[in-house]
Amino acid sequence: MEFAAESCLLHKSVFFIILMSLCLSAFMGAYSRTENLSMNQNSESSSPFPSNFLFGTATSSYQVEGAFSSDGKGLSNWDVFTHKPGKIMDGTNGDIADDEYHQYQEDVGLMEEIGVNSYRFSISWARILPKGRFGKVNKQGLDYYDRLINALLRKGIEPFVTLTHFDIPQELEDRYQSWLSPKIQEDFKYYADICFKKFGDRVKYWVTINEPNVAVIRGYRIGIWPPSRCSASFGNCSHGNSEKDPFVAAHNLILSHVSAVQLYRTKYQKKQGGEIGIVMDAIWFEPFSNSLEDKLAAERAQSFFLNWFLDPIILGKYPSEMKEILGQDLPEFSKYEVEKLKKNGIDFIGVNHYTSYYAKDCFFSECEPGSGASKTEGFALYVHDKNGISLGDKTTVDWLYVRPQGLEKMVTYLKERYNNLPMFITENGYGEVEDPNSTTRDIVNDVQRVNYLSSYLNSLAKAIRKGADVRGYFVWSLLDNFEWKYGENVRFGLHHVDYGTLNRTRRLSALWYKHFIAQNLPHKPPTLSIL
Ligand code: NOJ
């Protein structure tokens, strides 16, 4: 399989393209034989993906846009954080990133080549409101997103827009500690209002917040992301309380979310006809053993990681395990807030799924030192092997283990818990650390990424066949981009980016995805005639 893929790489000429397509066919044949992913299974007649399914790619503002202080943009929390020494592993930042702010047309062209029918991107809050609600709206910021949305629509690509993907105006942090203050709820609503009003005539899919669970754990519990808050026993921070702040921040995130949803429902949805949801990081937790204690730990892990947000947003209350364990440390919703939550549920759950972990009990037993576990919740978040055997293939990214069956399990779990509410897989992708000595051939020959994507899509297909209402799938990411703490060193792209020249080079996975989409969305033929 590797030989088939490797032996046909690497010229930008037509010759190269023909060779790549031949190579890809050989590769696909080999792949479907060896991995039992029959392409017939996804053929026109038997594709499990409905004909209006969204196949897309995803990015976020801070990770791709660059232009961090151009055209009136204000500083975001990530602009400030990455400029502090020692915060980012390779010392890079998102000042330029992929420069999508200037190269968006080229990037839309890359999507067109693949044949995606949707692009998930986020709006930079600080580009629209450089000082949050304490300053003026930046017209040049609005103009940029107008241009991007129009360029997408011209190519038949549906914009799928997130209002905040970890980056917020620094002003909100400086003035009132952002998510730690209830003040942010009105500010978020004010910002959402501007976006719905300006772009809602063309944007039909809105995400309020990306992965609030991750933002809160990394920013307020272990302190490795802005605003760098944690207790001494959880990390290296100068201030913060890891046992309390995350729950306060989460509470304000939930209430900010619901304020934006309520606004959309009452003022815009009828007229604009769109949908609104939230995106969660959804790790699948396997019990470490068959013991009742580990099974309960896996349930607690889901509650403390995922249902923490989804239960209030969908059911109007925190999970019972959280209430029992946290008591007073878990903020309470007022009667009015409960009503507001219940009345303003979401239209879809956005699921970011990459990996699975074991959940190992330490509620009824002692937590292993160094496992990252807290006695409070009683499980360790990142256990990935048992007696030296990993629960999925290791990658060069420390947190990423390849376990495709986790996606089917995750989707099925959500289907059952939330009454088959529509879902979008808003992110799924394969990251790797780039070896500085790699040749162009190595860089584009991303066979592992192809294997990863096809096996996860296969797993998703199984869940859909069993009745899960999944309406779209987005590969993270269209192109290599600024991977937060890891900087430019970890790459997830269907396209390689040379950060010196900003040249984009198509990887094998982009061709594979093109082929996959063409087989599963037969009504939208690929634009390139080679496949
Ligand atoms: C999820 C986040 O939303 C995204 O920003 C990040 O780059 C990917 N995971 C990969 O880590």
mmCIF file of N, CA and C in Angstrom, residues 105-217:
data_model
loop_
_atom_site.group_PDB
_atom_site.id
_atom_site.type_symbol
_atom_site.label_atom_id
_atom_site.label_comp_id
_atom_site.label_asym_id
_atom_site.label_seq_id
_atom_site.Cartn_x
_atom_site.Cartn_y
_atom_site.Cartn_z
ATOM 1 N N GLN A 105 -8.958 33.799 -1.225
ATOM 2 C CA GLN A 105 -9.464 33.345 -2.531
ATOM 3 C C GLN A 105 -8.761 32.065 -2.967
ATOM 4 N N GLU A 106 -7.452 32.047 -2.731
ATOM 5 C CA GLU A 106 -6.705 30.838 -3.061
ATOM 6 C C GLU A 106 -7.236 29.663 -2.234
ATOM 7 N N ASP A 107 -7.526 29.912 -0.965
ATOM 8 C CA ASP A 107 -8.008 28.825 -0.107
ATOM 9 C C ASP A 107 -9.398 28.340 -0.535
ATOM 10 N N VAL A 108 -10.234 29.264 -0.959
ATOM 11 C CA VAL A 108 -11.544 28.840 -1.478
ATOM 12 C C VAL A 108 -11.322 27.987 -2.737
ATOM 13 N N GLY A 109 -10.323 28.356 -3.516
ATOM 14 C CA GLY A 109 -9.980 27.558 -4.700
ATOM 15 C C GLY A 109 -9.563 26.136 -4.318
ATOM 16 N N LEU A 110 -8.809 26.004 -3.226
ATOM 17 C CA LEU A 110 -8.392 24.666 -2.784
ATOM 18 C C LEU A 110 -9.619 23.822 -2.409
ATOM 19 N N MET A 111 -10.562 24.494 -1.779
ATOM 20 C CA MET A 111 -11.790 23.761 -1.380
ATOM 21 C C MET A 111 -12.583 23.348 -2.616
ATOM 22 N N GLU A 112 -12.624 24.246 -3.563
ATOM 23 C CA GLU A 112 -13.366 23.940 -4.794
ATOM 24 C C GLU A 112 -12.764 22.717 -5.487
ATOM 25 N N GLU A 113 -11.434 22.678 -5.488
ATOM 26 C CA GLU A 113 -10.736 21.530 -6.109
ATOM 27 C C GLU A 113 -11.130 20.224 -5.437
ATOM 28 N N ILE A 114 -11.233 20.255 -4.108
ATOM 29 C CA ILE A 114 -11.597 19.025 -3.400
ATOM 30 C C ILE A 114 -13.061 18.676 -3.655
ATOM 31 N N GLY A 115 -13.884 19.707 -3.830
ATOM 32 C CA GLY A 115 -15.305 19.441 -4.058
ATOM 33 C C GLY A 115 -16.139 19.464 -2.790
ATOM 34 N N VAL A 116 -15.620 20.117 -1.731
ATOM 35 C CA VAL A 116 -16.423 20.212 -0.506
ATOM 36 C C VAL A 116 -17.630 21.118 -0.757
ATOM 37 N N ASN A 117 -18.694 20.889 -0.005
ATOM 38 C CA ASN A 117 -19.852 21.781 -0.149
ATOM 39 C C ASN A 117 -20.055 22.649 1.091
ATOM 40 N N SER A 118 -19.076 22.644 2.007
ATOM 41 C CA SER A 118 -19.182 23.525 3.169
ATOM 42 C C SER A 118 -17.788 23.852 3.723
ATOM 43 N N TYR A 119 -17.677 25.034 4.319
ATOM 44 C CA TYR A 119 -16.415 25.445 4.970
ATOM 45 C C TYR A 119 -16.766 25.923 6.364
ATOM 46 N N ARG A 120 -16.166 25.270 7.364
ATOM 47 C CA ARG A 120 -16.365 25.722 8.736
ATOM 48 C C ARG A 120 -15.207 26.640 9.110
ATOM 49 N N PHE A 121 -15.528 27.889 9.401
ATOM 50 C CA PHE A 121 -14.483 28.834 9.834
ATOM 51 C C PHE A 121 -15.048 29.648 10.994
ATOM 52 N N SER A 122 -14.182 30.417 11.649
ATOM 53 C CA SER A 122 -14.715 31.237 12.743
ATOM 54 C C SER A 122 -14.426 32.699 12.482
ATOM 55 N N ILE A 123 -15.233 33.521 13.113
ATOM 56 C CA ILE A 123 -15.049 34.977 13.017
ATOM 57 C C ILE A 123 -14.196 35.399 14.199
ATOM 58 N N SER A 124 -13.247 36.270 13.934
ATOM 59 C CA SER A 124 -12.433 36.804 15.024
ATOM 60 C C SER A 124 -13.219 37.951 15.670
ATOM 61 N N TRP A 125 -13.601 37.720 16.899
ATOM 62 C CA TRP A 125 -14.397 38.712 17.657
ATOM 63 C C TRP A 125 -13.655 40.054 17.680
ATOM 64 N N ALA A 126 -12.334 39.992 17.889
ATOM 65 C CA ALA A 126 -11.556 41.230 17.998
ATOM 66 C C ALA A 126 -11.375 41.933 16.639
ATOM 67 N N ARG A 127 -11.662 41.222 15.557
ATOM 68 C CA ARG A 127 -11.591 41.889 14.248
ATOM 69 C C ARG A 127 -12.881 42.684 14.003
ATOM 70 N N ILE A 128 -13.978 42.213 14.612
ATOM 71 C CA ILE A 128 -15.265 42.898 14.453
ATOM 72 C C ILE A 128 -15.410 43.980 15.530
ATOM 73 N N LEU A 129 -15.046 43.622 16.754
ATOM 74 C CA LEU A 129 -15.152 44.561 17.884
ATOM 75 C C LEU A 129 -13.795 44.607 18.579
ATOM 76 N N PRO A 130 -12.899 45.464 18.086
ATOM 77 C CA PRO A 130 -11.528 45.472 18.608
ATOM 78 C C PRO A 130 -11.457 45.638 20.114
ATOM 79 N N LYS A 131 -12.441 46.324 20.690
ATOM 80 C CA LYS A 131 -12.429 46.530 22.152
ATOM 81 C C LYS A 131 -13.695 45.948 22.769
ATOM 82 N N GLY A 132 -14.200 44.891 22.206
ATOM 83 C CA GLY A 132 -15.449 44.334 22.710
ATOM 84 C C GLY A 132 -16.542 45.368 22.562
ATOM 85 N N ARG A 133 -17.396 45.456 23.585
ATOM 86 C CA ARG A 133 -18.513 46.405 23.488
ATOM 87 C C ARG A 133 -18.062 47.821 23.851
ATOM 88 N N PHE A 134 -16.781 47.947 24.230
ATOM 89 C CA PHE A 134 -16.297 49.246 24.707
ATOM 90 C C PHE A 134 -15.696 50.094 23.598
ATOM 91 N N GLY A 135 -15.995 49.751 22.354
ATOM 92 C CA GLY A 135 -15.455 50.547 21.245
ATOM 93 C C GLY A 135 -16.374 50.403 20.049
ATOM 94 N N LYS A 136 -15.849 50.820 18.910
ATOM 95 C CA LYS A 136 -16.703 50.813 17.716
ATOM 96 C C LYS A 136 -16.604 49.499 16.958
ATOM 97 N N VAL A 137 -17.576 49.286 16.077
ATOM 98 C CA VAL A 137 -17.513 48.133 15.175
ATOM 99 C C VAL A 137 -16.480 48.454 14.091
ATOM 100 N N ASN A 138 -15.645 47.461 13.776
ATOM 101 C CA ASN A 138 -14.609 47.663 12.765
ATOM 102 C C ASN A 138 -15.128 47.249 11.391
ATOM 103 N N LYS A 139 -15.440 48.248 10.596
ATOM 104 C CA LYS A 139 -16.057 47.968 9.298
ATOM 105 C C LYS A 139 -15.157 47.111 8.397
ATOM 106 N N GLN A 140 -13.861 47.351 8.500
ATOM 107 C CA GLN A 140 -12.960 46.561 7.648
ATOM 108 C C GLN A 140 -12.991 45.080 8.017
ATOM 109 N N GLY A 141 -13.247 44.813 9.282
ATOM 110 C CA GLY A 141 -13.401 43.423 9.727
ATOM 111 C C GLY A 141 -14.655 42.812 9.110
ATOM 112 N N LEU A 142 -15.745 43.555 9.190
ATOM 113 C CA LEU A 142 -16.993 43.053 8.591
ATOM 114 C C LEU A 142 -16.789 42.804 7.096
ATOM 115 N N ASP A 143 -16.088 43.726 6.457
ATOM 116 C CA ASP A 143 -15.880 43.597 4.998
ATOM 117 C C ASP A 143 -15.121 42.323 4.658
ATOM 118 N N TYR A 144 -14.140 41.983 5.507
ATOM 119 C CA TYR A 144 -13.361 40.774 5.218
ATOM 120 C C TYR A 144 -14.270 39.549 5.189
ATOM 121 N N TYR A 145 -15.119 39.419 6.223
ATOM 122 C CA TYR A 145 -15.978 38.219 6.266
ATOM 123 C C TYR A 145 -17.037 38.255 5.162
ATOM 124 N N ASP A 146 -17.445 39.452 4.777
ATOM 125 C CA ASP A 146 -18.344 39.570 3.620
ATOM 126 C C ASP A 146 -17.681 38.986 2.372
ATOM 127 N N ARG A 147 -16.439 39.372 2.191
ATOM 128 C CA ARG A 147 -15.720 38.896 0.997
ATOM 129 C C ARG A 147 -15.572 37.373 1.036
ATOM 130 N N LEU A 148 -15.190 36.870 2.213
ATOM 131 C CA LEU A 148 -14.981 35.424 2.338
ATOM 132 C C LEU A 148 -16.296 34.666 2.092
ATOM 133 N N ILE A 149 -17.349 35.108 2.732
ATOM 134 C CA ILE A 149 -18.648 34.407 2.595
ATOM 135 C C ILE A 149 -19.094 34.443 1.132
ATOM 136 N N ASN A 150 -18.955 35.591 0.508
ATOM 137 C CA ASN A 150 -19.405 35.692 -0.892
ATOM 138 C C ASN A 150 -18.566 34.814 -1.807
ATOM 139 N N ALA A 151 -17.254 34.776 -1.540
ATOM 140 C CA ALA A 151 -16.380 33.933 -2.375
ATOM 141 C C ALA A 151 -16.788 32.464 -2.224
ATOM 142 N N LEU A 152 -17.148 32.055 -1.023
ATOM 143 C CA LEU A 152 -17.573 30.665 -0.803
ATOM 144 C C LEU A 152 -18.875 30.389 -1.549
ATOM 145 N N LEU A 153 -19.823 31.281 -1.364
ATOM 146 C CA LEU A 153 -21.138 31.039 -1.969
ATOM 147 C C LEU A 153 -21.062 31.005 -3.495
ATOM 148 N N ARG A 154 -20.194 31.828 -4.036
ATOM 149 C CA ARG A 154 -20.021 31.807 -5.500
ATOM 150 C C ARG A 154 -19.598 30.426 -5.987
ATOM 151 N N LYS A 155 -18.896 29.685 -5.123
ATOM 152 C CA LYS A 155 -18.430 28.339 -5.516
ATOM 153 C C LYS A 155 -19.359 27.244 -4.988
ATOM 154 N N GLY A 156 -20.492 27.626 -4.483
ATOM 155 C CA GLY A 156 -21.442 26.633 -3.970
ATOM 156 C C GLY A 156 -20.996 26.013 -2.655
ATOM 157 N N ILE A 157 -20.200 26.751 -1.890
ATOM 158 C CA ILE A 157 -19.707 26.222 -0.603
ATOM 159 C C ILE A 157 -20.433 26.942 0.535
ATOM 160 N N GLU A 158 -21.120 26.156 1.340
ATOM 161 C CA GLU A 158 -21.949 26.689 2.422
ATOM 162 C C GLU A 158 -21.084 27.156 3.596
ATOM 163 N N PRO A 159 -21.204 28.421 4.014
ATOM 164 C CA PRO A 159 -20.430 28.836 5.198
ATOM 165 C C PRO A 159 -21.033 28.254 6.487
ATOM 166 N N PHE A 160 -20.188 27.722 7.346
ATOM 167 C CA PHE A 160 -20.602 27.113 8.620
ATOM 168 C C PHE A 160 -19.782 27.857 9.665
ATOM 169 N N VAL A 161 -20.414 28.803 10.351
ATOM 170 C CA VAL A 161 -19.636 29.858 11.024
ATOM 171 C C VAL A 161 -19.687 29.781 12.553
ATOM 172 N N THR A 162 -18.511 29.815 13.154
ATOM 173 C CA THR A 162 -18.388 29.813 14.612
ATOM 174 C C THR A 162 -18.131 31.240 15.100
ATOM 175 N N LEU A 163 -18.831 31.638 16.157
ATOM 176 C CA LEU A 163 -18.661 33.010 16.642
ATOM 177 C C LEU A 163 -17.399 33.175 17.479
ATOM 178 N N THR A 164 -17.074 32.173 18.279
ATOM 179 C CA THR A 164 -15.784 32.277 18.970
ATOM 180 C C THR A 164 -15.119 30.900 19.094
ATOM 181 N N HIS A 165 -13.911 30.851 18.582
ATOM 182 C CA HIS A 165 -13.128 29.611 18.571
ATOM 183 C C HIS A 165 -11.860 29.901 19.388
ATOM 184 N N PHE A 166 -12.009 30.005 20.673
ATOM 185 C CA PHE A 166 -10.953 30.255 21.667
ATOM 186 C C PHE A 166 -10.463 31.713 21.702
ATOM 187 N N ASP A 167 -10.560 32.465 20.609
ATOM 188 C CA ASP A 167 -10.026 33.832 20.646
ATOM 189 C C ASP A 167 -11.127 34.839 20.971
ATOM 190 N N ILE A 168 -10.838 35.706 21.936
ATOM 191 C CA ILE A 168 -11.783 36.762 22.352
ATOM 192 C C ILE A 168 -10.987 38.069 22.461
ATOM 193 N N PRO A 169 -11.649 39.221 22.415
ATOM 194 C CA PRO A 169 -10.886 40.468 22.568
ATOM 195 C C PRO A 169 -10.176 40.517 23.927
ATOM 196 N N GLN A 170 -8.914 40.864 23.922
ATOM 197 C CA GLN A 170 -8.135 40.954 25.167
ATOM 198 C C GLN A 170 -8.768 41.961 26.131
ATOM 199 N N GLU A 171 -9.408 42.972 25.548
ATOM 200 C CA GLU A 171 -10.063 44.006 26.353
ATOM 201 C C GLU A 171 -11.002 43.401 27.417
ATOM 202 N N LEU A 172 -11.677 42.310 27.043
ATOM 203 C CA LEU A 172 -12.647 41.708 27.972
ATOM 204 C C LEU A 172 -11.928 41.036 29.145
ATOM 205 N N GLU A 173 -10.744 40.533 28.850
ATOM 206 C CA GLU A 173 -9.919 39.923 29.899
ATOM 207 C C GLU A 173 -9.444 41.029 30.841
ATOM 208 N N ASP A 174 -8.932 42.098 30.246
ATOM 209 C CA ASP A 174 -8.358 43.191 31.044
ATOM 210 C C ASP A 174 -9.420 43.895 31.888
ATOM 211 N N ARG A 175 -10.601 44.062 31.320
ATOM 212 C CA ARG A 175 -11.636 44.828 32.041
ATOM 213 C C ARG A 175 -12.290 44.036 33.155
ATOM 214 N N TYR A 176 -12.659 42.774 32.860
ATOM 215 C CA TYR A 176 -13.430 42.061 33.900
ATOM 216 C C TYR A 176 -13.173 40.549 33.957
ATOM 217 N N GLN A 177 -12.024 40.121 33.464
ATOM 218 C CA GLN A 177 -11.642 38.697 33.518
ATOM 219 C C GLN A 177 -12.535 37.798 32.671
ATOM 220 N N SER A 178 -12.978 38.335 31.582
ATOM 221 C CA SER A 178 -13.736 37.614 30.548
ATOM 222 C C SER A 178 -14.716 36.572 31.103
ATOM 223 N N TRP A 179 -14.464 35.288 30.838
ATOM 224 C CA TRP A 179 -15.468 34.255 31.154
ATOM 225 C C TRP A 179 -15.700 34.085 32.653
ATOM 226 N N LEU A 180 -14.864 34.691 33.479
ATOM 227 C CA LEU A 180 -15.116 34.565 34.919
ATOM 228 C C LEU A 180 -16.210 35.524 35.387
ATOM 229 N N SER A 181 -16.585 36.450 34.508
ATOM 230 C CA SER A 181 -17.584 37.438 34.918
ATOM 231 C C SER A 181 -18.888 37.258 34.140
ATOM 232 N N PRO A 182 -20.028 37.413 34.830
ATOM 233 C CA PRO A 182 -21.315 37.335 34.106
ATOM 234 C C PRO A 182 -21.467 38.456 33.079
ATOM 235 N N LYS A 183 -20.631 39.501 33.207
ATOM 236 C CA LYS A 183 -20.725 40.622 32.250
ATOM 237 C C LYS A 183 -20.535 40.165 30.815
ATOM 238 N N ILE A 184 -19.808 39.083 30.639
ATOM 239 C CA ILE A 184 -19.491 38.653 29.277
ATOM 240 C C ILE A 184 -20.740 38.181 28.525
ATOM 241 N N GLN A 185 -21.768 37.802 29.280
ATOM 242 C CA GLN A 185 -22.972 37.293 28.608
ATOM 243 C C GLN A 185 -23.588 38.349 27.686
ATOM 244 N N GLU A 186 -23.707 39.573 28.178
ATOM 245 C CA GLU A 186 -24.283 40.648 27.365
ATOM 246 C C GLU A 186 -23.345 41.016 26.217
ATOM 247 N N ASP A 187 -22.050 40.964 26.498
ATOM 248 C CA ASP A 187 -21.079 41.338 25.463
ATOM 249 C C ASP A 187 -21.086 40.334 24.318
ATOM 250 N N PHE A 188 -21.215 39.064 24.683
ATOM 251 C CA PHE A 188 -21.247 38.034 23.640
ATOM 252 C C PHE A 188 -22.517 38.188 22.793
ATOM 253 N N LYS A 189 -23.611 38.483 23.469
ATOM 254 C CA LYS A 189 -24.883 38.654 22.752
ATOM 255 C C LYS A 189 -24.797 39.853 21.796
ATOM 256 N N TYR A 190 -24.174 40.907 22.277
ATOM 257 C CA TYR A 190 -24.008 42.119 21.466
ATOM 258 C C TYR A 190 -23.202 41.802 20.191
ATOM 259 N N TYR A 191 -22.144 41.040 20.378
ATOM 260 C CA TYR A 191 -21.288 40.635 19.247
ATOM 261 C C TYR A 191 -22.066 39.702 18.302
ATOM 262 N N ALA A 192 -22.788 38.746 18.876
ATOM 263 C CA ALA A 192 -23.561 37.804 18.058
ATOM 264 C C ALA A 192 -24.591 38.564 17.226
ATOM 265 N N ASP A 193 -25.194 39.568 17.843
ATOM 266 C CA ASP A 193 -26.214 40.349 17.144
ATOM 267 C C ASP A 193 -25.635 40.984 15.869
ATOM 268 N N ILE A 194 -24.434 41.530 16.015
ATOM 269 C CA ILE A 194 -23.792 42.162 14.851
ATOM 270 C C ILE A 194 -23.585 41.120 13.746
ATOM 271 N N CYS A 195 -23.136 39.944 14.133
ATOM 272 C CA CYS A 195 -22.846 38.903 13.121
ATOM 273 C C CYS A 195 -24.125 38.393 12.467
ATOM 274 N N PHE A 196 -25.149 38.106 13.286
ATOM 275 C CA PHE A 196 -26.406 37.598 12.703
ATOM 276 C C PHE A 196 -26.977 38.627 11.723
ATOM 277 N N LYS A 197 -26.934 39.893 12.156
ATOM 278 C CA LYS A 197 -27.538 40.945 11.353
ATOM 279 C C LYS A 197 -26.793 41.109 10.028
ATOM 280 N N LYS A 198 -25.478 41.093 10.127
ATOM 281 C CA LYS A 198 -24.663 41.390 8.947
ATOM 282 C C LYS A 198 -24.554 40.194 7.994
ATOM 283 N N PHE A 199 -24.396 38.999 8.561
ATOM 284 C CA PHE A 199 -24.093 37.846 7.688
ATOM 285 C C PHE A 199 -25.220 36.819 7.593
ATOM 286 N N GLY A 200 -26.238 36.982 8.442
ATOM 287 C CA GLY A 200 -27.269 35.934 8.546
ATOM 288 C C GLY A 200 -28.113 35.758 7.301
ATOM 289 N N ASP A 201 -28.079 36.738 6.398
ATOM 290 C CA ASP A 201 -28.812 36.540 5.145
ATOM 291 C C ASP A 201 -28.152 35.435 4.319
ATOM 292 N N ARG A 202 -26.846 35.202 4.566
ATOM 293 C CA ARG A 202 -26.124 34.197 3.777
ATOM 294 C C ARG A 202 -25.617 33.010 4.600
ATOM 295 N N VAL A 203 -25.464 33.218 5.906
ATOM 296 C CA VAL A 203 -24.958 32.113 6.734
ATOM 297 C C VAL A 203 -26.152 31.347 7.319
ATOM 298 N N LYS A 204 -26.225 30.064 7.047
ATOM 299 C CA LYS A 204 -27.368 29.266 7.524
ATOM 300 C C LYS A 204 -26.986 28.290 8.635
ATOM 301 N N TYR A 205 -25.711 28.245 8.972
ATOM 302 C CA TYR A 205 -25.273 27.386 10.079
ATOM 303 C C TYR A 205 -24.411 28.217 11.018
ATOM 304 N N TRP A 206 -24.883 28.370 12.243
ATOM 305 C CA TRP A 206 -24.141 29.143 13.245
ATOM 306 C C TRP A 206 -23.723 28.246 14.401
ATOM 307 N N VAL A 207 -22.489 28.414 14.829
ATOM 308 C CA VAL A 207 -22.002 27.777 16.053
ATOM 309 C C VAL A 207 -21.692 28.910 17.009
ATOM 310 N N THR A 208 -22.227 28.840 18.216
ATOM 311 C CA THR A 208 -21.942 29.927 19.164
ATOM 312 C C THR A 208 -20.479 29.864 19.621
ATOM 313 N N ILE A 209 -20.098 28.687 20.179
ATOM 314 C CA ILE A 209 -18.786 28.594 20.834
ATOM 315 C C ILE A 209 -18.135 27.272 20.456
ATOM 316 N N ASN A 210 -16.842 27.299 20.174
ATOM 317 C CA ASN A 210 -16.096 26.076 19.893
ATOM 318 C C ASN A 210 -15.460 25.521 21.166
ATOM 319 N N GLU A 211 -15.708 24.251 21.430
ATOM 320 C CA GLU A 211 -15.056 23.503 22.502
ATOM 321 C C GLU A 211 -14.900 24.286 23.814
ATOM 322 N N PRO A 212 -16.010 24.751 24.395
ATOM 323 C CA PRO A 212 -15.860 25.457 25.677
ATOM 324 C C PRO A 212 -15.219 24.567 26.745
ATOM 325 N N ASN A 213 -15.446 23.235 26.639
ATOM 326 C CA ASN A 213 -14.860 22.326 27.652
ATOM 327 C C ASN A 213 -13.333 22.385 27.617
ATOM 328 N N VAL A 214 -12.765 22.441 26.426
ATOM 329 C CA VAL A 214 -11.303 22.494 26.312
ATOM 330 C C VAL A 214 -10.783 23.864 26.760
ATOM 331 N N ALA A 215 -11.483 24.913 26.357
ATOM 332 C CA ALA A 215 -11.047 26.270 26.712
ATOM 333 C C ALA A 215 -10.958 26.411 28.227
ATOM 334 N N VAL A 216 -11.947 25.840 28.908
ATOM 335 C CA VAL A 216 -12.028 26.001 30.349
ATOM 336 C C VAL A 216 -10.977 25.139 31.074
ATOM 337 N N ILE A 217 -10.802 23.914 30.598
ATOM 338 C CA ILE A 217 -9.823 23.034 31.266
ATOM 339 C C ILE A 217 -8.406 23.578 31.065
#
